[in-house]
XYZ file of C-alpha atoms in Angstrom:
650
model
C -11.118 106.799 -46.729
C -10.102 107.240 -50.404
C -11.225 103.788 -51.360
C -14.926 104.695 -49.507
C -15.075 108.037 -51.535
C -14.025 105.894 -54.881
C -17.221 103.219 -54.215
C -19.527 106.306 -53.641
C -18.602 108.233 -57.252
C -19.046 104.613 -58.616
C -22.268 104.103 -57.708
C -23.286 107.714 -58.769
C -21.828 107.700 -61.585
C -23.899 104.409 -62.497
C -27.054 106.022 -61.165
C -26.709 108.946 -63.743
C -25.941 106.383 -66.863
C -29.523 104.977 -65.867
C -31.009 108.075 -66.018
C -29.742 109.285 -69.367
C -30.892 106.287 -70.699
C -34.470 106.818 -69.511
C -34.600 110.058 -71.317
C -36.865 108.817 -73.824
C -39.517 108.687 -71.659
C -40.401 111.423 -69.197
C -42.769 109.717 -66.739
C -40.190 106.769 -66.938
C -37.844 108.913 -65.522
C -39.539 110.469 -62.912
C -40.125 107.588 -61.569
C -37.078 105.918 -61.914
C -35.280 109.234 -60.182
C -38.214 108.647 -57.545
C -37.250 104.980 -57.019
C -33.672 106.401 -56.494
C -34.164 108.610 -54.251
C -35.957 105.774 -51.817
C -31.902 104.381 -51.903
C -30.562 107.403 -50.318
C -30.770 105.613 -46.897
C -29.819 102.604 -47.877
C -26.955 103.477 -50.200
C -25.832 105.447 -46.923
C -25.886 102.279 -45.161
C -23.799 100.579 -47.558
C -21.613 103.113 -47.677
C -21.331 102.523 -44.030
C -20.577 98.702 -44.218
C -17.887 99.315 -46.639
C -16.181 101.465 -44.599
C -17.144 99.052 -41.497
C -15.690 96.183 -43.371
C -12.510 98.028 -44.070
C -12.053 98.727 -40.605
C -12.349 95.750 -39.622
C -10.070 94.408 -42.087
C -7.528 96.684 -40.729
C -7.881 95.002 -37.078
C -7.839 91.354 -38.983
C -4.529 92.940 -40.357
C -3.614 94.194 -36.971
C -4.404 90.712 -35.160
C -2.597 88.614 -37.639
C 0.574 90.567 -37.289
C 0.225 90.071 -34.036
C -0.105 86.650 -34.049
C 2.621 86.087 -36.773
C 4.657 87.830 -34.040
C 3.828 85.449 -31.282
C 4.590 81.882 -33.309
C 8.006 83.154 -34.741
C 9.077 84.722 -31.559
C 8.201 81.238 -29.764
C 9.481 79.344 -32.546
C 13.086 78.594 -30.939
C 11.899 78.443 -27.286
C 10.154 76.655 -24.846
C 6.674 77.216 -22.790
C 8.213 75.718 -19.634
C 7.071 73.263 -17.587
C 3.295 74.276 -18.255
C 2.009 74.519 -21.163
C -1.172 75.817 -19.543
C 0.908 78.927 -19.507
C 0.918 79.682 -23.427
C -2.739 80.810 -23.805
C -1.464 83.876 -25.707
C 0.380 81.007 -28.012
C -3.174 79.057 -28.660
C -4.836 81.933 -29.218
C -2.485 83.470 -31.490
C -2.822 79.925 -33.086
C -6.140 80.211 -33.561
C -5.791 83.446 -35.052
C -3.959 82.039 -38.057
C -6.123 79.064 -38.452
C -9.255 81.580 -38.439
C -7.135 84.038 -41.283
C -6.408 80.499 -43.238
C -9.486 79.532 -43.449
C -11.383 82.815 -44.423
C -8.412 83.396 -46.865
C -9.121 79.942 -48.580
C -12.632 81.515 -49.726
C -11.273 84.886 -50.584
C -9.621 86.310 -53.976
C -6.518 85.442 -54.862
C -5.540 89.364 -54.415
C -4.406 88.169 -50.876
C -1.791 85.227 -52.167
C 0.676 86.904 -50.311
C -0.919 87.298 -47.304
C -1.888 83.911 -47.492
C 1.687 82.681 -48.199
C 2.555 84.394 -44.403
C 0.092 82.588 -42.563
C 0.666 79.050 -43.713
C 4.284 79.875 -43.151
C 3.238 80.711 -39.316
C 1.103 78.376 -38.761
C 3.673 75.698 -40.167
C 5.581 76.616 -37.604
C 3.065 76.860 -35.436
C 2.151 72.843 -36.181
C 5.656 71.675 -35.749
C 6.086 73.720 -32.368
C 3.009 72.292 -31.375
C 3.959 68.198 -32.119
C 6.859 69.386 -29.980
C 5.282 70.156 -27.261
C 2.547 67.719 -27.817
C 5.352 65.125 -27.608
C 6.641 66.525 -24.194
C 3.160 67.003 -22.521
C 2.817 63.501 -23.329
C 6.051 62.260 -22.031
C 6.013 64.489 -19.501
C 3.326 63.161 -17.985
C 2.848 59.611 -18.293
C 1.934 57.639 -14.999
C 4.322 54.681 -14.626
C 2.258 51.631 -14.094
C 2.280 50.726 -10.548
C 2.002 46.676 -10.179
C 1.549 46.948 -6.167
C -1.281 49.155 -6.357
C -2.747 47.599 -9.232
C -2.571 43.995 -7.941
C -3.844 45.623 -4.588
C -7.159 46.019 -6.528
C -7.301 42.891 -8.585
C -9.273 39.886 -6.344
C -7.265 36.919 -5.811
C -8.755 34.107 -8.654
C -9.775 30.567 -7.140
C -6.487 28.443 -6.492
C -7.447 24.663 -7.936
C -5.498 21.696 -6.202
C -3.027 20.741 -8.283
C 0.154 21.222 -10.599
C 1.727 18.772 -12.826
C 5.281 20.275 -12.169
C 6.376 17.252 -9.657
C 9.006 15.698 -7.405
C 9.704 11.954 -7.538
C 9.758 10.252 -4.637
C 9.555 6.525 -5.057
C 12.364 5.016 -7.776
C 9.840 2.955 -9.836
C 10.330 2.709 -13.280
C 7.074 3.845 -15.357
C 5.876 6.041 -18.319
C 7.727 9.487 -18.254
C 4.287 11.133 -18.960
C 3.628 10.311 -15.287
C 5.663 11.452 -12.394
C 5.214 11.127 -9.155
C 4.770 13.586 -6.320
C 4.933 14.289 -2.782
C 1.850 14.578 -0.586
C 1.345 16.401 3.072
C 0.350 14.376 5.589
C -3.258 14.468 5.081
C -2.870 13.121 2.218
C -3.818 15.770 0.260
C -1.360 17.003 -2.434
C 1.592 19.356 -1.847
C 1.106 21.676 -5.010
C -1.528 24.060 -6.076
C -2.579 24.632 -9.605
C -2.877 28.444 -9.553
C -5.630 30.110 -11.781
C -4.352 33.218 -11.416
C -6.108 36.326 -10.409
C -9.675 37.477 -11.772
C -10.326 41.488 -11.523
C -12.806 42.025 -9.294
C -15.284 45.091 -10.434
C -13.784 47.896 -12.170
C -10.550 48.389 -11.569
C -9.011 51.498 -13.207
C -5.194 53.293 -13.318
C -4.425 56.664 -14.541
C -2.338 56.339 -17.123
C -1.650 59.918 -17.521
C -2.063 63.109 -15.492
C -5.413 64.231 -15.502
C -4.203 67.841 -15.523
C -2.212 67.570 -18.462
C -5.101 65.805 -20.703
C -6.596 69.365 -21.229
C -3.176 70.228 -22.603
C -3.401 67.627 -24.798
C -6.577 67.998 -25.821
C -6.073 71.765 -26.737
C -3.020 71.072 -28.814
C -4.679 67.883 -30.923
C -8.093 69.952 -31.205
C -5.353 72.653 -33.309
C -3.657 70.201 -35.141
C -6.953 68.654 -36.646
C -8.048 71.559 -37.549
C -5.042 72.984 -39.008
C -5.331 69.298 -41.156
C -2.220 67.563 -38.868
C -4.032 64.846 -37.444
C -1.536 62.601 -38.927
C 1.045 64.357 -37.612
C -0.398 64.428 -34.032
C -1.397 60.707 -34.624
C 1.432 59.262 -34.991
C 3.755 61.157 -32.106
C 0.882 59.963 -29.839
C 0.852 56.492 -30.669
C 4.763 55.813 -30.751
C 4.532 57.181 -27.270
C 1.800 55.393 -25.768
C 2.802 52.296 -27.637
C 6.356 52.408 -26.335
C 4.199 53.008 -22.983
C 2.131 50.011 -23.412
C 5.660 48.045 -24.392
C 7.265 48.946 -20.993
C 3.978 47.852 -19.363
C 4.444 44.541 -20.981
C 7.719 44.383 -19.487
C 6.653 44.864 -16.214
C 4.230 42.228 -15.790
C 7.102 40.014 -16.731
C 6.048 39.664 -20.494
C 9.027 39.209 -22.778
C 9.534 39.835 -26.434
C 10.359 36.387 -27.828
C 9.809 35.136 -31.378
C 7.872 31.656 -31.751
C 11.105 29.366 -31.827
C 12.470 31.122 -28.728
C 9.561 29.900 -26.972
C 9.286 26.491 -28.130
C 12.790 26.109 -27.088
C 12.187 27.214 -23.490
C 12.065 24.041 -20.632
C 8.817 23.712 -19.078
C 9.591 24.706 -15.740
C 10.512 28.332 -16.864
C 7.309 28.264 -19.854
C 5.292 27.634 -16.694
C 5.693 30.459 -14.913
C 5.804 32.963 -18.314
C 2.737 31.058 -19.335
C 0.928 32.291 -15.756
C 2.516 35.441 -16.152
C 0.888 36.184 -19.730
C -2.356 34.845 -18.367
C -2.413 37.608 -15.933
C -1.062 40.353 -18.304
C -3.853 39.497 -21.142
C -6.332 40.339 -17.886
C -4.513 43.635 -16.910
C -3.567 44.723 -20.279
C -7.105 43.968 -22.247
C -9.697 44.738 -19.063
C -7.641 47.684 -17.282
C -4.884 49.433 -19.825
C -6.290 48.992 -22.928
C -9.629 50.534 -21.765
C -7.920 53.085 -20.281
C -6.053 54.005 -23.291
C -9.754 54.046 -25.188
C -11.353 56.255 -22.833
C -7.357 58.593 -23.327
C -8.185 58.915 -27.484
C -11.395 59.732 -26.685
C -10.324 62.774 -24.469
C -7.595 63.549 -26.181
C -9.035 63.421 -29.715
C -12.553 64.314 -29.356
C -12.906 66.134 -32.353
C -12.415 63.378 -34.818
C -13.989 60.026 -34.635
C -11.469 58.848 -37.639
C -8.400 60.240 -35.760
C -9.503 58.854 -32.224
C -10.194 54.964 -33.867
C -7.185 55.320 -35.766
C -4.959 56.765 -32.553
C -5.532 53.509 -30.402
C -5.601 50.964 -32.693
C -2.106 51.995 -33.970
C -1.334 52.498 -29.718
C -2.897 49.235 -28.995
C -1.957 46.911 -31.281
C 1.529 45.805 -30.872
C 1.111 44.812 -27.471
C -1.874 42.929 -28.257
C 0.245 41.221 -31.543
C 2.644 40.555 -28.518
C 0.468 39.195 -26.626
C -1.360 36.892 -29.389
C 2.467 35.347 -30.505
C 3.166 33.828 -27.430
C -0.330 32.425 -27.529
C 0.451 31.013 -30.863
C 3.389 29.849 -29.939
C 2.162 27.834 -26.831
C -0.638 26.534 -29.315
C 1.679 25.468 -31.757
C 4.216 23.882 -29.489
C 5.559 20.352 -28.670
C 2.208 18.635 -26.507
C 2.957 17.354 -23.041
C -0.193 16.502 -20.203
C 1.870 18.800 -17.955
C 0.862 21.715 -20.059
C -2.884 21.080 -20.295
C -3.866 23.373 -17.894
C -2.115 25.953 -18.539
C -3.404 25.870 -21.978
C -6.702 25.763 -20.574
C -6.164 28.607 -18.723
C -4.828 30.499 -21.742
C -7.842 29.744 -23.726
C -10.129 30.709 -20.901
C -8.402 33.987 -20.417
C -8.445 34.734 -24.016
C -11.838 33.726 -24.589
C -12.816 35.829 -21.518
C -11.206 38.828 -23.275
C -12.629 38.385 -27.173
C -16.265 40.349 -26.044
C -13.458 43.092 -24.459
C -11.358 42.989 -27.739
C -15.068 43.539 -29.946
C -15.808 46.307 -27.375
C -12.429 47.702 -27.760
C -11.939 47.530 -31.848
C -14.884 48.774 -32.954
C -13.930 50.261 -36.530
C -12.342 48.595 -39.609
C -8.829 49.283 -38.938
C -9.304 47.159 -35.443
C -11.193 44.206 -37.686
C -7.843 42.615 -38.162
C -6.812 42.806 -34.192
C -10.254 40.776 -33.592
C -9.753 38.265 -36.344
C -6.292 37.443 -34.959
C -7.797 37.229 -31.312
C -10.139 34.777 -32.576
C -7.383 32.731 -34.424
C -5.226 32.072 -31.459
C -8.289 31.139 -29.546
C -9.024 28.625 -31.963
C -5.426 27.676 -31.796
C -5.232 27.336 -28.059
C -8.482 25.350 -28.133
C -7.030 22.624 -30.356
C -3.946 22.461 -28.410
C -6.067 21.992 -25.062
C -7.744 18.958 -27.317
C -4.751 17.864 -28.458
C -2.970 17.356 -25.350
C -6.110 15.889 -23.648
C -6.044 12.974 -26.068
C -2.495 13.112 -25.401
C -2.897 12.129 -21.949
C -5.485 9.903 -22.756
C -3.738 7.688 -24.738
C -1.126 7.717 -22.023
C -3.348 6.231 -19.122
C -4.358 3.231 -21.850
C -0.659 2.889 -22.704
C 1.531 2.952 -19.637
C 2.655 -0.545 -19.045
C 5.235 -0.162 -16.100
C 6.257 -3.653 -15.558
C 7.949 -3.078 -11.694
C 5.719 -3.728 -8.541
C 5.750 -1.264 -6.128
C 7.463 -2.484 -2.410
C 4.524 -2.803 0.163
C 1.536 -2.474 -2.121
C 1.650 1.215 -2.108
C -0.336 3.532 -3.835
C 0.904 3.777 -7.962
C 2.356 6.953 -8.920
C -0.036 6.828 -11.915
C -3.013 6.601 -9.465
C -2.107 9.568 -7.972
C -1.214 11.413 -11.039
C -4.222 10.339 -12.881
C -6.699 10.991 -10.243
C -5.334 14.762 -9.289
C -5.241 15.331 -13.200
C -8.468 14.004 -13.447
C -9.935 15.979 -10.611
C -8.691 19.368 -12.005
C -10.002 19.053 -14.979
C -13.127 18.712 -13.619
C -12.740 22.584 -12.668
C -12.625 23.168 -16.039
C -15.735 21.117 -17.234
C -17.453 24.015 -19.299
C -14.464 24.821 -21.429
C -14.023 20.967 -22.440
C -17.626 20.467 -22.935
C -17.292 23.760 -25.555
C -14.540 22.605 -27.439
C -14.728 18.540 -26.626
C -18.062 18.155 -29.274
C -15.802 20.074 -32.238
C -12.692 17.615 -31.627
C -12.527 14.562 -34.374
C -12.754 11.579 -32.256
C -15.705 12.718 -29.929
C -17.929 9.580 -29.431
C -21.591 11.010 -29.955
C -23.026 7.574 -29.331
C -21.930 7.137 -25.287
C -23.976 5.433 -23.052
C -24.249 5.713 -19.706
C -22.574 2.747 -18.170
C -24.280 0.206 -15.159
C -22.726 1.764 -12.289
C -23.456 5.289 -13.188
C -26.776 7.278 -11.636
C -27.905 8.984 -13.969
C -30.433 7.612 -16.729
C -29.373 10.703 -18.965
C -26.659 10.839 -21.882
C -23.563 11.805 -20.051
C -22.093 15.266 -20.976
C -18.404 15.183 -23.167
C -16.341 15.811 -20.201
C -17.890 13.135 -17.996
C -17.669 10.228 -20.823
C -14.129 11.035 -21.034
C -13.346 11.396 -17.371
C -15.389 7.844 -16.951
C -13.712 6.747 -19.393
C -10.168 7.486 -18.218
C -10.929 5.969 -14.461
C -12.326 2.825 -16.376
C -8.748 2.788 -18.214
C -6.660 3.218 -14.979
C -8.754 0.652 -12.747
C -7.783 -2.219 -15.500
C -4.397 -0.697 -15.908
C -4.145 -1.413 -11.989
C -5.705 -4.545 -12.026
C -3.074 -5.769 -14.551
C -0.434 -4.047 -12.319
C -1.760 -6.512 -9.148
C -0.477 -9.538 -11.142
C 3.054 -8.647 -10.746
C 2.779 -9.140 -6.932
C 3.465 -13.327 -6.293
C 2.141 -12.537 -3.050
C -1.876 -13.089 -3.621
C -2.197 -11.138 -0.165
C 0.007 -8.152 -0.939
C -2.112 -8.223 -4.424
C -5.508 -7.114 -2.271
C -3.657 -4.957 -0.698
C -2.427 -2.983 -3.850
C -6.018 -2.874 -5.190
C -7.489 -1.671 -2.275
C -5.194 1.328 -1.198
C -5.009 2.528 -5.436
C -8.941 2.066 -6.042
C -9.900 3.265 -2.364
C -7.730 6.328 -3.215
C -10.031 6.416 -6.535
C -13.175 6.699 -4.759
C -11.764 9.363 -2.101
C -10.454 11.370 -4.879
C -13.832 11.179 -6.399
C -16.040 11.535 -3.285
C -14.505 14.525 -1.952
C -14.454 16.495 -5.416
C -16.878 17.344 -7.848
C -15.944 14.364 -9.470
C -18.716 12.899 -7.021
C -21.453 14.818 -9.260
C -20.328 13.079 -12.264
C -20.375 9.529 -11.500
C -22.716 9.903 -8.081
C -23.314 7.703 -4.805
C -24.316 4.514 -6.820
C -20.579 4.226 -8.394
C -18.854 5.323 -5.179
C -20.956 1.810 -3.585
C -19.923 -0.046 -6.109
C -16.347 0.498 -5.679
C -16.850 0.503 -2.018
C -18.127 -3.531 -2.391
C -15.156 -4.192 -4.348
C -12.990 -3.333 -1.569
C -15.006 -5.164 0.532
C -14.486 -8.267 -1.447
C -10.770 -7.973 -1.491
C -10.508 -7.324 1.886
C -11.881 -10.834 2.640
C -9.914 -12.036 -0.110
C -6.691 -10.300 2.081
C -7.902 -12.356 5.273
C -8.184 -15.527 3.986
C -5.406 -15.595 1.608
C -2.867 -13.900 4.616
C -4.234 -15.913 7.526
C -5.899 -19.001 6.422
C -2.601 -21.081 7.116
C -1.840 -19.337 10.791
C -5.619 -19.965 11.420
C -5.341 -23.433 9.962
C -2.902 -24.202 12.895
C -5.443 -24.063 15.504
C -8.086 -26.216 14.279
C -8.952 -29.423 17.069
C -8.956 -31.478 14.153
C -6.362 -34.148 14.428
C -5.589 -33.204 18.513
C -6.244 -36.080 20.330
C -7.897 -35.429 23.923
C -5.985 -36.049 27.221
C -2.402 -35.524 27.974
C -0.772 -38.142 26.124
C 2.646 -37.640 24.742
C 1.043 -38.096 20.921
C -0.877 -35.487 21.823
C 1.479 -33.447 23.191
C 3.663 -33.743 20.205
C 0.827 -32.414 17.939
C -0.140 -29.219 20.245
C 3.845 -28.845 20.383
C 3.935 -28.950 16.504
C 0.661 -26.507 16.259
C 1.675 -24.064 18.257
C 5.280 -24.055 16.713
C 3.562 -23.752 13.112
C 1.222 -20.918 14.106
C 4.371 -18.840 15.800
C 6.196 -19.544 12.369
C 2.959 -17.985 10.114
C 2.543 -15.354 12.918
C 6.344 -14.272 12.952
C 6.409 -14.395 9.442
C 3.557 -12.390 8.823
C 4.415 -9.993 11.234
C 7.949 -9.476 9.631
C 6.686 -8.849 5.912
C 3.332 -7.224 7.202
C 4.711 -4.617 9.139
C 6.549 -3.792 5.550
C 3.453 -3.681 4.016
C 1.508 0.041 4.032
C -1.969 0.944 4.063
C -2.191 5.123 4.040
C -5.195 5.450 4.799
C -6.030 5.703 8.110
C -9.647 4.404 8.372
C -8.903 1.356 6.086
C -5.593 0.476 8.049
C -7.558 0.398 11.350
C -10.484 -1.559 9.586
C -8.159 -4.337 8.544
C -6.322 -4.783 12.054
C -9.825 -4.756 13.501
C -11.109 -7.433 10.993
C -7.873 -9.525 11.798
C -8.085 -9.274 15.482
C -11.483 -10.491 14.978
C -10.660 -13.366 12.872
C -7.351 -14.668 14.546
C -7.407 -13.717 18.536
C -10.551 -15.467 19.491
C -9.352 -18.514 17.295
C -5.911 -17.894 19.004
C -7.513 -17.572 22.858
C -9.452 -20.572 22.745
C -6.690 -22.706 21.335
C -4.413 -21.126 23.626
C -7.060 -21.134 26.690
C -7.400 -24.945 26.018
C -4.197 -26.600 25.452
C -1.616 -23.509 26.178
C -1.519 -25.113 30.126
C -1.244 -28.549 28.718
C 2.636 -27.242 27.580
C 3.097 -24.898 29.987
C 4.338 -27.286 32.922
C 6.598 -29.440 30.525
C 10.820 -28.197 29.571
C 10.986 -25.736 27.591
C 7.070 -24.178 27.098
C 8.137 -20.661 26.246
C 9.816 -22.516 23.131
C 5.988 -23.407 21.992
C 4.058 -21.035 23.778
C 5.465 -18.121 22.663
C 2.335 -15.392 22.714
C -0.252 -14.443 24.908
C -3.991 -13.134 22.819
C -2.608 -10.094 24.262
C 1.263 -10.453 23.000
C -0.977 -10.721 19.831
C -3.204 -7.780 19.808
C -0.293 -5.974 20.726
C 1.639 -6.808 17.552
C -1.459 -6.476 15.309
C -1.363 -2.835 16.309
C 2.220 -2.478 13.916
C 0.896 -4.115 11.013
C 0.547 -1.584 7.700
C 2.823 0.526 8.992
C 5.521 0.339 6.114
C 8.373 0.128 9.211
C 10.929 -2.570 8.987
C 11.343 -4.827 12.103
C 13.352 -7.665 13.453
C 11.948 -11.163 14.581
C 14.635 -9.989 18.007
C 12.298 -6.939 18.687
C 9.319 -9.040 19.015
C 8.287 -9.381 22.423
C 8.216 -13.346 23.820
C 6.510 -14.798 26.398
C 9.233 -15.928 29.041
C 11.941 -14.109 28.134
């Protein structure tokens, strides 16, 4: 009240100095007095504010003392398990901030007033990065990989993996193993793709309740101007979060050389495994944690970009070194795929990563994304050609018992048909390689009038390389019969790999009929090279007619000649196999129809002319049925005895 009746004898006392100055002129003064006396209400009314003000002061003084009573009493304790709890601690919070920031525009008369609050709300700060740092801990959601997977859609599952069993002992290229099949003849691996998220999927990845809580200490801290602070206690939490997340989708930590030094068979399954985290992590945590800064840091754009990149990015530079260190790594065809399906993933994920890093500070994260997909894509080329120059190069020198089907047949052609699945990729990266042939034609045998895409010339091109490499392989059979048969189980497997795949698409009906006549043409080539000497046998040609012993001794050596070729046959034939089914039947068919009528009217003929005469069963061993009969075991691949064979007579 003494200040109030101080300003009033002021402002009087400076009214009266104006007056006595304005003596010099009567009328001056008059009116000046009569200007004065228009203030009376107003000076009133500014008396009134002054005293307002002071009063109010006096409840600022009140409420800060208060507040200052609040932080230091909570300074040493705890708010509990819920923080929602300590209202009267934010708002006594708020009270200093508010006191701070009208002191900062204020006199320096209230220094020491000033001195008290940033003292309290120091301690405020620091109680609140505490707790910040609990609520945070407190309550993170562990990731659940059940529930999560439950909501990811099971990817497309290719037909075929290059991690293989031998089963035949042949000695050939190590770049091409050989593998089991089922009995359909299909193979007995999968290459799997992995899974593909299907719509949004979404985990919490902390309690919704307690994001308020956050919220309402951060919005404090910025304001108070310890964002950094707040920042960084976030980010080691949620990156140590992220880490553990990592963990449990079976991603390791391992430095470049650990993972060159790893065998395939376990870089396999870590490869599929990071394939599957870069989907989870990029399209499900990592938005999640976006959409968390934003909530959590909503009052500062700077502070919100800065917040995730420093969560986010170690994973993601975990991530990226195993994808530089597959890229970089020793080249095997095994590992094509794989690779492929690391650059697809990763390329799927860049528009995500552009999404996600919007700012400068998440520049570098995108850069370094767009160097290991680079990286990855060369390796995919790399190994290609690899593989390539494999097919031209394997020279195996060891013919295969039977005329089976080639280990490198089967390899190629299942290689060859997945990477049909991945056409697009190859025809994206395939133009950029060195040795891309712009100038391809289309060859004879191919549909299509139209330049052929990348993928397709080098696919053609491969099949071309295997059929010669097979043809050479042919030459090491002696036997010209067991030759055909090579050449037409390998290239009929060919065209049934490429009819009943997309493969079919690419090189179309008029190359599948081309190959089709080629089998054709050995197959005759099989009959007359296998049977021209049993059929030779019965020829009349050189029998003379009537019963004569001369002639006798002829039909006796005929029929003794065609039961050698027959048994003989019949012993290495039934060695021989034929897989498929429809080809097997069509070449005991085509020899029933080439030797049994020969055979039946020989045997109807001159078979009675022996049969009354010592020891017929000796000549006339086989009936045209006895025949058919045997036929039926042919291709088989079963070993039998000339004892086992059924006789006439005995």
């Amino acid at each position: 009240m003494a200040a109030t009746i101080e300003g009033q004898d002021r402002v009087l006392a400076t009214a009266q100095q104006i007056v006595k100055s304005l003596n010099i002129n009567t009328q001056a003064t008059e009116d000046m007095i009569l200007i004065l006396s228009n203030f009376d209400n107003r000076l009133s009314n500014i008396t009134d504010l002054i005293e307002s003000g002071e009063e109010n002061q006096q409840i600022v003084d009140q409420q800060f003392e208060i507040a200052e009573k609040v932080i230091l009493r909570h300074d040493s304790g705890s708010f509990g398990e819920s923080f929602a709890d300590s209202g009267e601690y934010l708002d006594a919070v708020d009270t200093i901030i508010n006191l701070t920031e009208s002191l900062n525009i204020r006199s320096e008369l209230d220094s020491e007033v000033m001195d008290r609050a940033e003292n309290a709300l120091q301690l405020a700060m620091s109680k609140l990065e505490d707790e910040f740092l609990h609520v945070l801990v407190r309550n993170t959601v562990p990731l659940d990989v059940e529930r999560l997977y439950g909501s990811i859609r099971k990817g497309s599952v290719g037909s075929g993996s290059f991690a293989v069993s031998e089963v035949n002992e042949v000695e050939y290229g190590e770049e091409f193993e050989s593998y089991r099949e089922d009995d359909d003849g299909g193979s007995a691996y999968h290459h799997d793709r992995g899974v593909s998220l299907g719509g949004d999927v979404y985990v919490e990845l902390v309690y919704s309740d307690a994001i308020k809580e956050l919220k309402a200490i951060a919005d404090r801290m910025i304001r108070s101007g310890y964002e950094k602070e707040c920042c960084q206690v976030y980010s080691n939490v949620r990156r140590d979060v992220l880490d553990e997340c990592l963990s449990i989708l079976g991603v390791e930590k391992l430095s470049i050389e650990e993972v060159q030094k790893i065998e395939w068979k376990i870089l396999d399954e870590k490869m599929k495994k990071w394939i599957q985290a870069v989907k989870v992590v990029v399209k499900v945590l990592l938005f999640g944690e976006k959409q968390l800064c934003e909530q959590v840091f909503s009052e500062s754009e700077l502070i919100k970009e800065i917040s995730f990149v420093e969560t986010a990015k170690g994973c993601v530079m975990q991530l990226l070194n195993f994808g530089e260190a597959v890229a970089i790594g020793q080249r095997s065809s095994e590992k094509l795929f794989r690779i492929l399906d690391m650059y697809d993933v990763v390329a799927d994920v860049l528009p995500d990563f552009e999404m996600l890093f919007t700012d400068e500070s998440g520049e570098s994260v995108c850069n370094e994304v767009k160097v290991v997909l680079s990286g990855l894509g060369e390796a995919a080329i790399g190994t290609f050609v690899e593989f390539e120059n494999a097919v031209k190069g394997e020279n195996s020198r060891r013919a295969l018992q039977g005329g089976e089907i080639h280990p490198v047949t089967r390899y190629v052609m299942n290689y060859i048909k997945l990477l049909v699945d991945y056409s697009d990729t190859l025809n994206t990266l395939l133009p950029n390689s060195q040795d891309h042939d712009l100038n391809s034609e289309v060859p004879d045998d191919i549909d299509s009038g139209d330049t052929l895409s990348p993928i397709s010339c080098r696919l053609l091109s491969l099949i071309t390389s295997l059929e010669a490499n097979l043809e050479e392989k042919s030459r090491l059979y002696d036997d010209n019969a067991l030759r055909y048969i090579f050449l037409m189980n390998n290239i009929l497997y060919i065209v049934q790999k490429v009819k009943d795949s997309e493969l079919r698409n690419l090189l179309g009906d008029r190359w599948i009929r081309k190959h089709r006549g080629q089998i054709r043409q050995w197959h005759t080539s099989y009959l007359r090279s296998a049977w021209g000497k049993a059929l030779m046998c019965l020829k009349d040609e050189g029998i003379g007619g009537g019963s004569s012993s001369a002639s006798k001794l002829v039909l006796k050596e005929r029929f003794k000649n065609f039961n050698a070729c027959f048994e003989e046959i019949y012993r290495v034939q039934s060695l021989w196999r034929v897989p498929d089914a429809q080809l097997r039947e069509e070449l005991r068919i085509s020899i029933s129809e080439k030797v049994l009528p020969a055979y039946r009217s020989f045997f109807g003929r001159f078979g009675s002319q022996l049969e009354s005469g010592r020891h017929a069963g000796k000549y006339v061993k086989y009936t045209p049925d006895d025949l058919e009969h045997y036929l039926s075991d042919l291709f088989e691949g079963k070993p039998t005895v000339l004892n086992n064979v059924k006789r006439k007579g005995t």
